[in-house]
Coordinates of C-alpha atoms in Angstrom, one line a residue:
Chain A
M127 CA 98.0 55.7 119.0
R128 CA 99.8 52.4 119.6
E129 CA 101.2 51.0 116.4
A130 CA 102.0 47.0 116.1
G131 CA 104.4 45.5 119.8
V132 CA 107.9 45.2 119.4
L133 CA 106.9 41.8 120.7
T134 CA 107.4 39.4 118.3
T135 CA 106.6 35.8 118.5
A136 CA 110.5 35.2 119.8
R137 CA 109.9 37.2 122.7
R138 CA 106.6 37.3 124.5
G139 CA 106.0 39.2 128.0
F140 CA 104.3 37.8 131.0
R141 CA 102.2 39.1 134.1
A142 CA 102.8 36.5 137.2
G143 CA 100.8 38.6 139.9
P144 CA 102.6 41.5 140.7
V145 CA 105.6 40.1 138.6
T146 CA 106.3 40.6 134.2
G147 CA 108.7 39.5 132.8
V148 CA 110.0 39.2 129.3
W149 CA 110.3 35.6 128.2
R150 CA 112.0 34.5 124.9
T151 CA 110.6 31.2 123.4
R152 CA 113.4 29.6 121.7
A153 CA 115.4 30.1 125.6
V154 CA 112.5 28.3 127.6
L155 CA 112.4 25.8 124.7
V156 CA 116.4 25.2 125.7
A157 CA 116.3 25.0 129.2
V158 CA 112.9 22.9 129.0
V159 CA 115.2 20.2 127.0
T160 CA 117.8 20.2 128.7
A161 CA 115.7 19.8 131.7
V162 CA 114.6 16.5 130.9
L163 CA 117.7 15.4 129.4
L164 CA 118.9 16.0 132.8
V165 CA 116.3 13.8 134.4
L166 CA 117.0 10.8 131.5
V167 CA 120.5 10.8 132.0
A168 CA 120.8 11.4 135.8
A169 CA 118.2 8.2 135.9
V170 CA 121.0 6.2 133.8
N171 CA 123.2 7.1 135.8
L172 CA 121.6 6.2 138.9
G173 CA 120.9 2.8 137.2
R174 CA 124.8 1.9 135.6
G175 CA 127.1 0.8 138.9
D176 CA 128.1 -3.5 140.2
F177 CA 124.4 -3.8 140.4
P178 CA 122.4 -2.9 137.4
I179 CA 119.1 -1.2 137.9
P180 CA 116.9 -0.3 134.9
V181 CA 116.0 3.1 134.0
T182 CA 112.0 2.4 134.3
E183 CA 113.1 0.8 137.8
V184 CA 114.9 3.7 138.9
V185 CA 112.1 6.3 137.8
R186 CA 109.8 3.8 139.8
I187 CA 111.8 4.5 142.9
L188 CA 112.2 7.9 142.7
L189 CA 108.5 8.6 142.7
G190 CA 107.8 6.2 145.5
G191 CA 107.7 2.9 144.5
G192 CA 110.0 -0.2 143.4
D193 CA 111.9 -3.0 145.5
P194 CA 113.1 -1.8 148.9
A195 CA 116.3 -3.1 148.4
D196 CA 116.8 -1.7 145.1
A197 CA 115.7 1.9 146.9
Y198 CA 118.2 1.5 149.0
I199 CA 121.0 1.3 146.9
V200 CA 119.6 4.0 144.8
T201 CA 118.7 6.7 147.2
E202 CA 121.5 5.9 149.9
L203 CA 124.2 4.6 147.6
R204 CA 124.0 6.3 144.8
L205 CA 121.4 9.4 144.4
P206 CA 123.7 11.6 146.8
R207 CA 126.9 10.9 143.9
T208 CA 124.3 12.5 141.0
L209 CA 122.6 15.0 142.8
T210 CA 125.7 16.5 144.4
G211 CA 127.0 16.0 140.3
A212 CA 123.7 17.4 139.7
F213 CA 123.6 20.7 142.1
V214 CA 127.7 21.0 141.8
G215 CA 127.2 21.7 137.9
A216 CA 124.1 23.9 138.4
A217 CA 126.2 26.1 141.1
L218 CA 129.3 25.9 138.2
G219 CA 127.1 26.9 135.4
L220 CA 125.1 29.4 136.9
S221 CA 128.9 31.6 138.2
G222 CA 130.2 30.7 135.2
A223 CA 127.2 32.5 133.9
L224 CA 126.8 35.5 135.7
T225 CA 131.1 36.1 135.4
Q226 CA 130.9 35.9 132.1
A227 CA 128.0 38.9 132.0
V228 CA 129.3 40.8 134.6
V229 CA 133.3 40.8 133.2
R230 CA 131.4 41.2 129.4
N231 CA 134.0 38.7 128.1
P232 CA 133.1 35.3 127.2
L233 CA 136.8 33.5 128.4
A234 CA 135.6 34.5 131.9
S235 CA 134.8 32.2 134.9
P236 CA 135.3 31.5 138.3
D237 CA 138.3 29.3 136.9
I238 CA 139.6 32.2 135.8
L239 CA 138.9 34.7 138.8
G240 CA 141.4 32.3 141.3
V241 CA 138.6 30.9 142.9
T242 CA 139.2 27.3 141.6
D243 CA 142.7 26.8 142.8
G244 CA 142.5 29.1 145.6
A245 CA 140.2 26.3 146.7
S246 CA 143.1 23.6 145.6
L247 CA 145.7 25.1 147.1
F248 CA 143.9 25.0 150.7
A249 CA 142.3 22.0 150.0
V250 CA 145.8 20.6 149.4
A251 CA 147.8 22.6 152.3
S252 CA 144.9 21.4 155.3
V253 CA 145.8 17.6 154.3
V254 CA 149.6 18.2 153.6
L255 CA 150.5 20.9 156.1
A256 CA 148.1 19.7 159.2
G257 CA 149.2 16.0 158.2
G258 CA 152.6 17.4 158.9
A259 CA 151.9 18.7 162.4
G260 CA 150.8 15.7 163.1
V261 CA 146.9 16.0 163.9
S262 CA 146.2 14.6 159.8
G263 CA 143.2 12.4 161.2
L264 CA 141.5 15.9 162.8
A265 CA 142.0 17.8 158.8
V266 CA 141.7 15.0 156.7
S267 CA 138.6 14.5 157.7
P268 CA 134.9 14.9 155.1
V269 CA 134.4 18.4 156.6
G270 CA 138.0 19.9 157.1
T271 CA 138.9 19.8 153.2
P272 CA 136.2 21.3 152.4
I273 CA 135.9 24.0 154.5
A274 CA 139.8 25.1 153.5
A275 CA 138.0 24.7 150.2
L276 CA 135.5 27.4 150.3
A277 CA 138.2 29.2 152.7
G278 CA 140.5 28.9 149.6
G279 CA 138.7 29.8 147.1
L280 CA 137.1 33.2 149.0
V281 CA 140.0 34.1 149.8
A282 CA 141.8 33.9 146.2
A283 CA 138.7 36.0 144.8
A284 CA 139.2 38.8 147.7
L285 CA 142.4 39.1 146.7
V286 CA 141.7 39.1 143.1
Y287 CA 138.9 41.9 143.8
V288 CA 141.5 43.7 145.9
L289 CA 144.0 43.7 143.5
A290 CA 142.0 44.9 140.5
Y291 CA 140.1 47.3 142.0
R292 CA 141.8 50.2 140.9
Q293 CA 138.6 53.8 140.8
G294 CA 136.3 50.7 140.2
L295 CA 136.6 47.5 138.5
D296 CA 137.8 47.1 135.0
G297 CA 137.0 43.4 133.9
F298 CA 140.2 43.5 131.8
R299 CA 141.7 44.1 134.7
L300 CA 140.0 40.9 136.9
L301 CA 141.2 38.7 134.2
L302 CA 144.9 39.3 133.8
V303 CA 145.2 39.7 138.0
G304 CA 143.0 36.1 138.4
I305 CA 145.2 34.5 135.8
A306 CA 148.3 35.7 138.1
V307 CA 146.2 35.1 141.2
S308 CA 145.5 31.7 139.7
S309 CA 149.3 31.0 138.7
A310 CA 150.6 31.8 142.2
A311 CA 148.6 29.6 143.5
V312 CA 149.4 26.9 141.4
S313 CA 153.0 26.4 141.8
L314 CA 152.4 26.4 145.9
T315 CA 150.0 24.0 145.3
T316 CA 152.7 22.2 143.5
Y317 CA 155.6 23.2 146.1
L318 CA 153.1 21.3 148.7
L319 CA 152.7 18.5 146.7
V320 CA 156.7 18.1 146.4
S321 CA 157.0 17.9 149.9
A322 CA 154.5 15.8 150.8
N323 CA 154.4 12.1 151.3
V324 CA 153.6 9.4 148.9
Q325 CA 150.2 8.4 151.2
Q326 CA 149.0 12.4 151.4
A327 CA 149.9 12.6 147.9
G328 CA 147.7 10.2 146.8
Q329 CA 145.1 10.7 148.6
V330 CA 145.1 15.0 147.4
L331 CA 145.9 14.1 143.5
T332 CA 142.3 12.5 143.3
W333 CA 140.5 15.6 145.3
L334 CA 141.8 17.8 142.5
R335 CA 141.0 16.2 139.8
G336 CA 137.1 16.6 140.6
S337 CA 135.4 13.2 141.9
L338 CA 131.9 12.2 142.2
A339 CA 133.2 9.3 144.0
S340 CA 131.7 8.0 147.7
R341 CA 129.8 11.1 147.9
S342 CA 127.5 11.0 150.8
W343 CA 124.5 13.4 151.5
E344 CA 126.8 15.3 153.4
N345 CA 128.0 17.0 150.0
V346 CA 124.5 16.8 148.6
V347 CA 123.0 19.7 151.5
P348 CA 125.2 22.2 150.8
A349 CA 125.8 22.4 147.1
G350 CA 121.9 22.0 147.4
L351 CA 121.4 25.4 150.0
V352 CA 123.5 27.6 148.2
L353 CA 121.9 26.9 144.9
A354 CA 118.2 27.4 146.7
V355 CA 120.0 30.6 147.3
G356 CA 122.3 31.2 144.8
L357 CA 120.1 31.0 142.1
P358 CA 117.0 33.3 142.9
L359 CA 119.5 35.5 144.5
A360 CA 121.1 35.9 140.4
I361 CA 118.0 36.1 139.0
V362 CA 117.3 39.2 141.2
L363 CA 120.9 40.7 140.4
A364 CA 120.1 40.1 136.6
F365 CA 118.1 42.4 136.1
R366 CA 120.7 44.9 136.7
L367 CA 123.0 42.7 134.1
A368 CA 120.6 43.9 131.5
A369 CA 122.4 47.8 132.0
L370 CA 125.3 46.7 133.1
E371 CA 125.9 44.7 129.4
L372 CA 125.5 48.5 127.6
G373 CA 128.8 49.5 129.4
D374 CA 130.0 50.7 132.2
E375 CA 128.9 54.6 131.3
A376 CA 125.6 53.9 129.8
A377 CA 124.8 51.6 133.0
R378 CA 125.5 54.3 135.4
G379 CA 123.2 56.7 133.1
L380 CA 120.0 54.2 133.3
G381 CA 120.8 54.7 137.3
V382 CA 122.8 51.7 137.8
R383 CA 125.6 52.0 140.5
V384 CA 128.0 50.4 138.9
D385 CA 130.6 48.7 140.8
R386 CA 128.0 47.9 143.9
A387 CA 125.8 45.8 141.3
R388 CA 128.7 44.5 140.1
A389 CA 130.7 43.6 143.2
G390 CA 127.3 41.8 143.9
V391 CA 126.7 39.4 140.8
V392 CA 130.7 38.8 141.4
G393 CA 130.1 38.1 145.0
V394 CA 127.1 35.7 144.1
A395 CA 129.3 34.4 141.4
V396 CA 132.7 34.0 143.9
V397 CA 130.8 31.6 147.0
L398 CA 128.7 29.8 144.0
A399 CA 131.9 28.1 142.7
A400 CA 133.5 28.2 145.7
V401 CA 131.1 25.8 147.2
A402 CA 130.7 23.7 144.4
T403 CA 134.5 23.4 144.5
A404 CA 134.8 22.6 147.8
C405 CA 132.0 19.8 147.4
A406 CA 133.4 17.7 145.2
G407 CA 136.8 19.3 144.5
P408 CA 137.8 21.5 141.3
I409 CA 135.4 19.8 138.4
R410 CA 137.4 23.0 135.5
F411 CA 135.9 24.1 132.6
V412 CA 132.4 23.8 133.2
A413 CA 131.3 27.2 134.0
L414 CA 133.8 28.7 131.3
V415 CA 132.4 26.0 128.8
V416 CA 128.3 25.9 129.9
P417 CA 127.3 29.6 129.2
Q418 CA 128.8 29.4 125.7
I419 CA 127.1 26.5 124.9
M420 CA 123.6 27.9 126.4
L421 CA 124.1 31.1 124.8
R422 CA 124.4 29.8 121.2
L423 CA 121.2 27.9 121.4
S424 CA 119.6 29.9 123.4
G425 CA 120.3 33.0 121.4
G426 CA 120.1 37.0 122.9
S427 CA 123.1 38.9 124.5
R428 CA 123.7 37.0 127.2
P429 CA 124.4 33.9 128.9
P430 CA 120.6 32.4 130.1
L431 CA 121.0 31.8 133.7
V432 CA 118.8 28.9 134.9
G433 CA 120.0 27.7 131.2
S434 CA 123.8 27.5 132.4
A435 CA 122.6 26.2 136.0
L436 CA 120.5 23.1 133.8
G437 CA 123.5 23.0 131.7
G438 CA 125.8 22.4 133.4
A439 CA 124.6 19.8 135.5
L440 CA 123.8 17.8 132.7
L441 CA 127.3 18.5 131.4
V442 CA 128.6 17.0 135.1
V443 CA 125.9 14.1 135.4
A444 CA 126.4 13.2 132.0
A445 CA 130.4 13.3 132.5
D446 CA 130.5 11.4 135.6
L447 CA 128.3 8.9 133.4
V448 CA 130.5 8.9 130.7
A449 CA 133.6 8.1 133.1
R450 CA 132.1 5.5 134.5
T451 CA 131.0 3.5 132.2
V452 CA 133.8 4.1 129.2
L453 CA 136.9 4.6 131.1
G454 CA 136.2 3.1 134.0
E455 CA 134.5 4.2 137.9
A456 CA 138.1 4.8 139.1
V457 CA 138.5 8.3 136.6
P458 CA 137.1 11.6 138.2
V459 CA 134.9 13.4 136.6
G460 CA 136.9 15.9 136.1
V461 CA 139.1 14.5 133.6
V462 CA 136.4 14.2 131.4
T463 CA 134.9 17.4 131.8
V464 CA 138.3 18.8 130.6
V465 CA 138.8 16.7 127.6
V466 CA 135.3 18.1 127.0
G467 CA 136.8 21.6 127.6
A468 CA 140.1 22.3 126.7
P469 CA 139.5 22.3 123.0
Y470 CA 136.3 24.1 123.7
L471 CA 138.3 26.6 124.7
L472 CA 140.6 26.9 122.2
Y473 CA 138.2 27.0 119.3
L474 CA 136.9 29.8 121.5
L475 CA 140.5 31.5 121.1
V476 CA 141.2 31.3 117.8
R477 CA 137.9 32.6 116.5
R478 CA 138.0 35.8 118.8
T479 CA 141.6 36.1 117.1
R480 CA 140.8 35.7 114.1
R481 CA 137.6 38.5 114.9
R482 CA 140.7 40.6 115.8
T483 CA 142.8 40.2 113.1
V484 CA 140.0 40.7 110.2
Chain B
M87 CA 104.2 55.2 135.8
T88 CA 102.8 57.1 132.7
T89 CA 105.2 58.1 130.7
D90 CA 104.3 60.8 128.6
L91 CA 106.7 61.5 125.3
T92 CA 105.1 64.4 124.1
R93 CA 105.3 67.7 126.4
P94 CA 103.5 70.5 125.4
D95 CA 104.2 72.6 128.6
V96 CA 108.1 73.0 127.6
G97 CA 109.8 74.5 126.3
K98 CA 107.9 78.4 127.5
T99 CA 110.0 79.2 130.4
T100 CA 113.1 80.3 130.7
R101 CA 114.1 77.6 134.5
T102 CA 117.2 76.5 134.5
R103 CA 117.0 72.2 134.9
L104 CA 120.9 71.7 135.3
R105 CA 123.6 73.9 136.6
T106 CA 127.1 73.6 137.8
E107 CA 128.9 75.1 140.5
G108 CA 132.6 75.4 141.0
L109 CA 132.7 72.3 139.4
Q110 CA 136.0 70.9 138.9
V111 CA 136.7 67.7 137.4
G112 CA 139.8 65.7 136.8
Y113 CA 141.4 62.6 136.4
D114 CA 144.1 61.5 138.9
D115 CA 145.9 64.6 139.4
E116 CA 145.4 66.7 137.0
L117 CA 142.4 69.0 136.3
V118 CA 141.0 68.9 133.1
V119 CA 137.5 71.4 134.0
G120 CA 137.4 74.2 136.0
A121 CA 141.7 74.3 137.0
D122 CA 141.1 78.3 137.4
G123 CA 138.6 78.1 140.3
G124 CA 135.8 76.4 139.1
L125 CA 133.3 76.3 136.1
D126 CA 129.5 77.6 135.8
L127 CA 126.6 76.9 133.7
D128 CA 123.6 77.1 134.0
V129 CA 121.5 75.2 131.6
V130 CA 117.7 76.4 130.5
E131 CA 115.3 74.1 130.5
G132 CA 113.9 73.4 126.4
T133 CA 117.1 74.9 124.8
V134 CA 119.6 73.4 123.0
T135 CA 123.4 73.8 124.0
A136 CA 126.3 72.5 121.4
V137 CA 129.8 72.2 123.5
I138 CA 132.8 73.3 120.9
G139 CA 136.1 73.3 121.9
P140 CA 139.4 72.1 120.9
N141 CA 140.5 68.2 121.1
G142 CA 141.4 68.1 124.8
C143 CA 139.9 71.3 125.7
G144 CA 137.3 69.8 128.8
K145 CA 134.2 69.2 126.7
S146 CA 133.4 66.0 127.1
T147 CA 134.9 65.6 130.7
L148 CA 131.9 68.8 131.5
L149 CA 129.6 66.5 129.8
R150 CA 130.0 63.3 132.0
A151 CA 130.7 65.4 135.4
M152 CA 127.1 66.5 134.7
A153 CA 125.8 63.3 134.2
R154 CA 127.3 62.4 136.7
L155 CA 129.6 59.6 135.0
L156 CA 132.1 61.1 136.6
A157 CA 132.3 62.8 140.5
P158 CA 133.9 66.3 140.8
R159 CA 137.0 66.9 142.5
H160 CA 135.3 70.6 143.8
G161 CA 131.9 71.8 143.5
H162 CA 128.9 70.2 142.3
V163 CA 126.4 69.7 139.7
L164 CA 122.8 70.4 140.5
L165 CA 120.0 69.0 138.2
D166 CA 116.2 71.0 139.5
G167 CA 117.7 73.0 142.6
Q168 CA 119.0 69.7 143.7
R169 CA 122.5 68.3 144.1
I170 CA 122.6 65.3 141.8
D171 CA 124.9 63.5 143.5
R172 CA 122.8 63.4 146.7
M173 CA 119.9 61.7 144.8
P174 CA 119.6 58.5 144.3
S175 CA 120.8 57.4 140.7
K176 CA 117.6 56.0 139.4
Q177 CA 115.1 59.4 140.2
V178 CA 118.3 61.2 137.9
A179 CA 117.5 58.6 135.6
T180 CA 113.8 59.6 135.2
V181 CA 114.7 63.2 134.2
L182 CA 118.3 62.8 132.6
G183 CA 119.7 60.8 130.0
V184 CA 123.1 60.3 128.5
L185 CA 124.3 58.8 125.7
P186 CA 128.1 58.0 125.8
Q187 CA 130.2 58.6 123.2
D188 CA 131.0 55.9 120.3
P189 CA 128.5 53.4 123.2
V190 CA 128.8 49.1 123.1
A191 CA 125.9 47.1 122.7
P192 CA 127.0 43.3 123.1
E193 CA 127.4 41.3 120.3
G194 CA 123.8 39.8 119.8
L195 CA 121.6 42.0 121.6
V196 CA 118.6 42.9 118.7
V197 CA 117.7 46.4 118.7
A198 CA 114.0 46.2 120.5
D199 CA 115.9 45.1 123.5
L200 CA 118.6 47.7 123.2
V201 CA 115.7 49.9 122.9
A202 CA 113.9 47.8 125.7
R203 CA 116.9 49.1 128.3
G204 CA 115.8 52.5 128.3
R205 CA 112.9 51.2 130.2
H206 CA 114.8 50.2 132.9
P207 CA 114.8 53.2 135.2
H208 CA 111.4 53.0 135.0
Q209 CA 111.9 49.0 135.9
R210 CA 112.1 46.9 138.6
W211 CA 113.4 43.7 139.1
F212 CA 110.3 42.0 139.3
R213 CA 108.5 44.5 137.0
Q214 CA 110.4 44.4 134.1
W215 CA 107.4 44.7 131.2
S216 CA 104.1 46.5 131.2
P217 CA 102.6 47.9 128.5
D218 CA 103.5 50.6 128.9
D219 CA 107.0 50.4 128.6
E220 CA 105.7 48.8 125.5
A221 CA 104.2 52.0 124.2
V222 CA 106.8 53.7 124.7
V223 CA 109.5 51.2 123.1
T224 CA 107.5 50.8 119.5
E225 CA 106.8 54.8 119.9
A226 CA 110.7 55.2 119.7
L227 CA 111.6 53.3 117.1
A228 CA 108.9 54.1 114.8
W229 CA 109.8 57.8 116.3
T230 CA 113.6 57.6 114.4
G231 CA 112.5 55.2 112.7
T232 CA 114.2 52.1 113.0
S233 CA 110.9 50.1 114.0
E234 CA 111.9 48.1 110.9
F235 CA 114.9 46.9 112.8
A236 CA 113.4 45.7 115.7
D237 CA 114.2 41.9 115.0
R238 CA 117.9 42.9 113.8
P239 CA 121.3 42.3 116.1
L240 CA 122.7 45.9 116.8
E241 CA 126.0 44.7 114.9
T242 CA 123.7 44.0 111.6
L243 CA 122.7 48.1 111.2
S244 CA 125.1 50.8 109.6
G245 CA 126.5 53.0 112.2
G246 CA 124.3 55.8 111.1
Q247 CA 121.1 52.8 112.1
R248 CA 122.9 52.2 114.9
Q249 CA 122.9 56.3 116.6
R250 CA 119.2 56.3 115.9
V251 CA 118.6 53.4 117.9
W252 CA 120.6 54.3 120.9
I253 CA 118.6 58.1 120.4
S254 CA 116.3 55.9 120.9
M255 CA 117.0 54.5 123.8
A256 CA 117.7 57.9 125.6
L257 CA 114.2 58.7 123.7
A258 CA 112.4 55.2 125.7
Q259 CA 114.2 56.2 128.5
G260 CA 112.0 59.2 129.0
T261 CA 113.6 61.8 130.7
D262 CA 113.4 65.4 129.5
V263 CA 117.3 66.5 129.9
L264 CA 119.3 65.0 127.4
L265 CA 123.3 64.8 127.3
L266 CA 125.3 63.8 123.8
D267 CA 128.5 63.4 123.7
E268 CA 129.7 63.9 120.4
P269 CA 126.4 61.5 119.0
T270 CA 127.5 62.6 115.0
T271 CA 131.4 61.1 115.8
F272 CA 132.2 58.4 112.6
L273 CA 129.7 59.2 110.8
D274 CA 129.6 61.1 106.8
L275 CA 127.9 63.8 106.5
A276 CA 124.3 62.6 105.6
H277 CA 124.5 60.5 108.9
Q278 CA 125.5 63.7 110.4
V279 CA 122.7 65.7 109.6
D280 CA 120.4 63.1 109.9
V281 CA 121.0 62.3 113.9
L282 CA 121.0 66.1 114.1
D283 CA 117.4 66.0 112.3
L284 CA 116.3 64.0 114.9
V285 CA 118.2 65.7 117.7
E286 CA 116.4 69.4 116.6
R287 CA 112.8 67.1 116.6
L288 CA 113.2 65.8 120.4
H289 CA 113.6 69.6 121.3
R290 CA 111.0 70.9 119.2
E291 CA 108.5 68.3 118.9
R292 CA 108.5 66.4 122.4
G293 CA 109.9 69.8 124.7
R294 CA 113.7 68.0 125.3
T295 CA 116.3 70.0 126.7
V296 CA 119.6 69.1 125.3
V297 CA 123.1 69.8 125.8
M298 CA 125.9 67.8 123.2
V299 CA 129.1 67.7 122.8
L300 CA 129.9 68.7 118.9
H301 CA 132.9 69.3 116.5
D302 CA 131.3 70.3 114.2
L303 CA 131.3 74.0 114.5
N304 CA 128.7 74.7 111.8
L305 CA 126.8 72.0 112.5
A306 CA 127.1 73.1 116.4
A307 CA 125.7 76.8 114.9
R308 CA 122.8 75.4 113.6
Y309 CA 121.4 73.6 115.6
A310 CA 121.6 74.6 118.7
D311 CA 120.3 77.4 120.1
R312 CA 123.3 78.5 122.5
L313 CA 127.1 77.5 121.8
V314 CA 129.4 77.1 125.0
A315 CA 133.4 77.9 124.0
M316 CA 135.6 75.8 125.6
H317 CA 139.4 76.5 126.6
D318 CA 141.3 74.4 128.7
G319 CA 138.7 73.7 130.8
R320 CA 137.0 76.6 131.0
I321 CA 134.1 78.6 129.1
A322 CA 136.3 81.0 127.1
C323 CA 132.7 82.5 126.0
S324 CA 129.0 81.5 125.2
G325 CA 126.1 82.8 124.0
A326 CA 124.1 82.3 120.9
P327 CA 125.9 81.0 117.4
A328 CA 126.3 84.5 116.1
D329 CA 127.9 85.7 119.0
V330 CA 130.3 83.1 119.7
L331 CA 131.8 81.9 116.4
T332 CA 133.5 85.2 115.3
E333 CA 137.1 85.5 114.1
Q334 CA 138.3 86.3 116.8
T335 CA 136.9 83.3 119.4
M336 CA 138.5 81.4 115.9
R337 CA 141.4 82.7 117.5
D338 CA 141.2 82.2 120.7
V339 CA 139.8 79.2 121.2
F340 CA 140.7 77.1 117.9
G341 CA 144.0 79.5 117.3
L342 CA 142.9 79.2 113.7
E343 CA 142.2 82.0 111.4
A344 CA 138.7 81.9 109.4
K345 CA 136.3 83.8 108.5
I346 CA 133.2 84.3 109.1
V347 CA 130.2 84.7 106.6
E348 CA 126.5 83.9 107.0
D349 CA 125.7 80.5 106.0
P350 CA 122.9 81.1 102.9
V351 CA 121.1 78.2 104.5
S352 CA 120.0 78.4 107.5
G353 CA 121.3 82.0 108.5
T354 CA 123.8 81.3 110.6
P355 CA 127.8 82.0 111.6
L356 CA 129.2 79.7 108.8
V357 CA 133.1 78.9 109.0
L358 CA 135.9 79.1 107.1
P359 CA 139.3 77.8 108.1
V360 CA 142.1 79.6 106.4
G361 CA 144.9 77.4 106.1
R362 CA 148.4 78.6 105.4
R363 CA 148.0 77.9 101.6
Q364 CA 145.8 80.6 101.7
R365 CA 147.4 82.9 103.7
E366 CA 150.6 82.7 101.7
R367 CA 148.6 82.7 98.1
D368 CA 147.3 86.1 99.4
D369 CA 150.6 87.4 101.0
S370 CA 151.9 86.9 96.9
D371 CA 149.3 88.0 95.8
S372 CA 149.6 91.4 97.6

């Protein structure tokens, strides 16, 4: 006997060859709209600059046509900047969605797990300390700082993980240790900045605000690669997130090896965020804000992965567009995301505190 | 893989499904269960076992170790004769289900989705939903009377309704053996009876083997075939409710003076505690 299915119009099963799953109309709709907006904003961003190019022309160039001179400006000069922004934003959004789902806390993000501040510390150290030792030319090369940032992000995250691990990984302890490690990294960064000379400090400060200025294809490739590997991996891991979000005991009861699954998810999130930070500097709040916004738009119980990636890309490219259009070419994109993100963080904190006290 | 919710052949055997051998479990430096040489317990197929005992006697710890949620210090847990810690966790999850005490669902999770999570052990990341899964989930909802809530977020339901949904999830998991850690805590009496009636039906109609930790002795006596009374991390006595719930056991295990009478509704033992007030009144009368 089979009664009416539990799959309603909001929730449909799908089959694609051997792959089966469930999709939600609303979440798919939100993702599609976000993707369309992303393409539009990116096209507008590509058209802007000292030499404006109409959006229709930009689209024509991207499809392989258009005027060769315009095409050179768009694909060689401007596309790397926008693509880096989109990839970095997507990596951050995805990283945040993974972190929040696995820690089961909307305030969790790789920013808080120490990745961002650890990356900043190492990046600053690579400029300031190497400069002091007289090999600044080598260390400040476009390759040196990103690699230092990547290493810093991974080291800080590993430190947080080791310090927070005590017969398993508790989400709340992870947050507290992450905040402590981040604060330590920030004070060390400040110390380095104070002891640096003016020229070095200026160089580093632009990087520290998270900037997409003068990005080349060298920046696009690592961000694109990590996303190409990270997104499919995240989707595979998401299967275990479905059990993990019921709590450790229920997940164990469902046959999930909790610590291993959680380490896998956190690992992917950390690498995504560290590479993103290495490519564009610390663009703050994207990983925190985007998954929560996408969750509220899409519905469901945890941030959507693909939706958060698309939303992150949209936010960073849009922030870049706003920075360049409204505030002037020199303003780094990270400043705009902080302006958007900080009030939102306050809102989240106030909302949670209220609920606790009621 | 087809999962048949009805198992007519089950319940007529005396096969041991779950067994602990010399089990010692603890937290940090302290052994909570089996401090005096380990705890042995057999759970026979098709029975309902209730573990009772005062607060801190280790009954929940025992259940959690049996469900491989806690690793024992010494000894082991055998599921169908195989060491549970040597079996793939996912394989265990197709035979043994566990409902933790006071489970928490994330905000926004709707009932149908939660019950569908019970199918997790039967799925792979690339095969997350099948017509089988859907049929099982639909039936599990209907069976506990929660179909009407399928589209509602769990946090909008009452405590009793929520517990029925969690039981649906355990049912959807389709395991022969089900461990329930205080399934009636935080529920009023009517909903406690409601939940235990469900457990009773799981056992009778579905042939499930159930082990549950219960606080209420009278309900435990009514709904369990076998009681296991624990005290200081060891089994003080076990057996049929009438053999376990005696005035002596009440004194030894719970430190409580009590009269045991026959429950006029079910014929099982009924514990009537004698508090100080009654004792003093008796003394002054005599």
